[in-house]
Amino acid sequence: MKCVIINGKVFDPSQQSEKKLNLVIEKGKILALEEKYTPQKSEKIFDANGLHVFPGFIDGYAHCGEPGFEYKEDLRSFSQAANKAGYTSVCCTPKTSPVNDNASTNAYIISRAKEIGLVDVFPIAALTKNHEAKQMADIGDLSQSGAVALSHLYTAETLSSGMLRRAMEYALSFNLPILSTGYDKTLCVDGVMHEGNVSTRLGLKGMPALSEEILLSRDLMLAALTGSKLHVAHVSSAAGVDLIRKAKKQGVQVTAGVSAYHLFLTDEALCDYNPNSKIYPPLRTQRDQEALLAALNDGTLDIVVSNHEPHAVTDKEHGFDFSPFGASSIDVASLIVFTLVKEKKLSLKRALDALTASPARIYGLKGKGSLQVGANADICLIDLDEEYTLQSTHFASRSRNAPQKEWRLQGKVKGVFKAGHHVCEQ
């Protein structure tokens, strides 16, 4: 059945255009964009008067849990949580059990998400077998089975420079980006938060920003040497931003993301010892946050990610030092971004590009991140003017380990379409 979204303010970041249009959908694709349209009786009509019509958002970095950690999150709860914030596509890390280092696990994740039908899941596969940093995974098989990038988890043993160089050279032939996620663990033994004035005041062991910069510097130099694509998954420091900016000016094929929480919170959020504010990379200082926002506005940072890392309630009940890193965030990440827009800390143009067109470009997601005729009919309807207090009832994730559940946010998702199907209404 053909359906039409009428009276909405259509903003297509891939075309840098905004106009009040009627959007016609047929067979899961955008059929037409019309200024004047007379609906037919056989068509299903959705009135978006007063709403913005955006491409469905794309999360460029999130941990799901399935297979292996369904007690924290499964693909159904994950997909429902993603829809809450307008996401229709998500790139998921290989933090699974078994590790997503093979074609069969890769294919399972993709097919299970399709079966659920709420979001498309694009796997980021493991760079080495079982994350052991000893043997390279079969990159060719992973590419053919649908992996969109390769990564080595921050929790795993640090990847040697020699192994990373070989992986970069091999991945280049498949046009796959490699993600930079690591830090120098020898500088962070038993560290639980950013090293600085706040950690000293709280009596907690710190993780200096230098630990991020050391590994990032190495990864950027290897990307320059090999000519491969490097994507920095979630930079957190001002110095890290400077390294990325310099590398881009030198012609290195590097793109970069930042998590929504790092744009919204600082290490001051840990003053109450809330284990749900203990995330990786650690929340850093206001100076770092200001540098991240400036870099996102000027295009040094390409995308905003959720960095969703769910945990069971019991996982976070072992005291701050012993609680695992990670917070639930996919339910709210895009909403934080639009709150920053309302606060004039971020332009709407950059915000939308960072949630749609840029992640589609980085990961090679054809038909995504755009409202052009022929694109996938993945669409988000949002009221950018609605201000509200975030309630715990908003969260659909099986994990409830978000740092805060009563934020004042601006912008509320009213509807989500996935391949032309109306999958979420709020």
Short mmCIF file of N, CA and C in Angstrom, two decimals, residues 64 75 324 349 415 425:
data_model
loop_
_atom_site.label_atom_id
_atom_site.label_comp_id
_atom_site.label_asym_id
_atom_site.label_seq_id
_atom_site.Cartn_x
_atom_site.Cartn_y
_atom_site.Cartn_z
N CYS A 64 25.16 -4.25 21.55
CA CYS A 64 23.81 -4.79 21.64
C CYS A 64 23.68 -5.83 22.75
N LEU A 75 18.21 -8.34 20.86
CA LEU A 75 18.01 -7.51 19.67
C LEU A 75 16.61 -6.89 19.61
N PRO A 324 31.18 -2.43 36.13
CA PRO A 324 31.74 -2.37 34.78
C PRO A 324 31.49 -1.00 34.14
N LYS A 349 21.84 21.91 11.29
CA LYS A 349 22.44 21.32 10.09
C LYS A 349 23.49 20.28 10.45
N GLY A 415 7.07 9.69 15.64
CA GLY A 415 6.81 8.53 14.81
C GLY A 415 8.06 8.09 14.07
N GLU A 425 5.20 4.85 17.38
CA GLU A 425 4.45 6.09 17.55
C GLU A 425 4.47 6.46 19.02
#
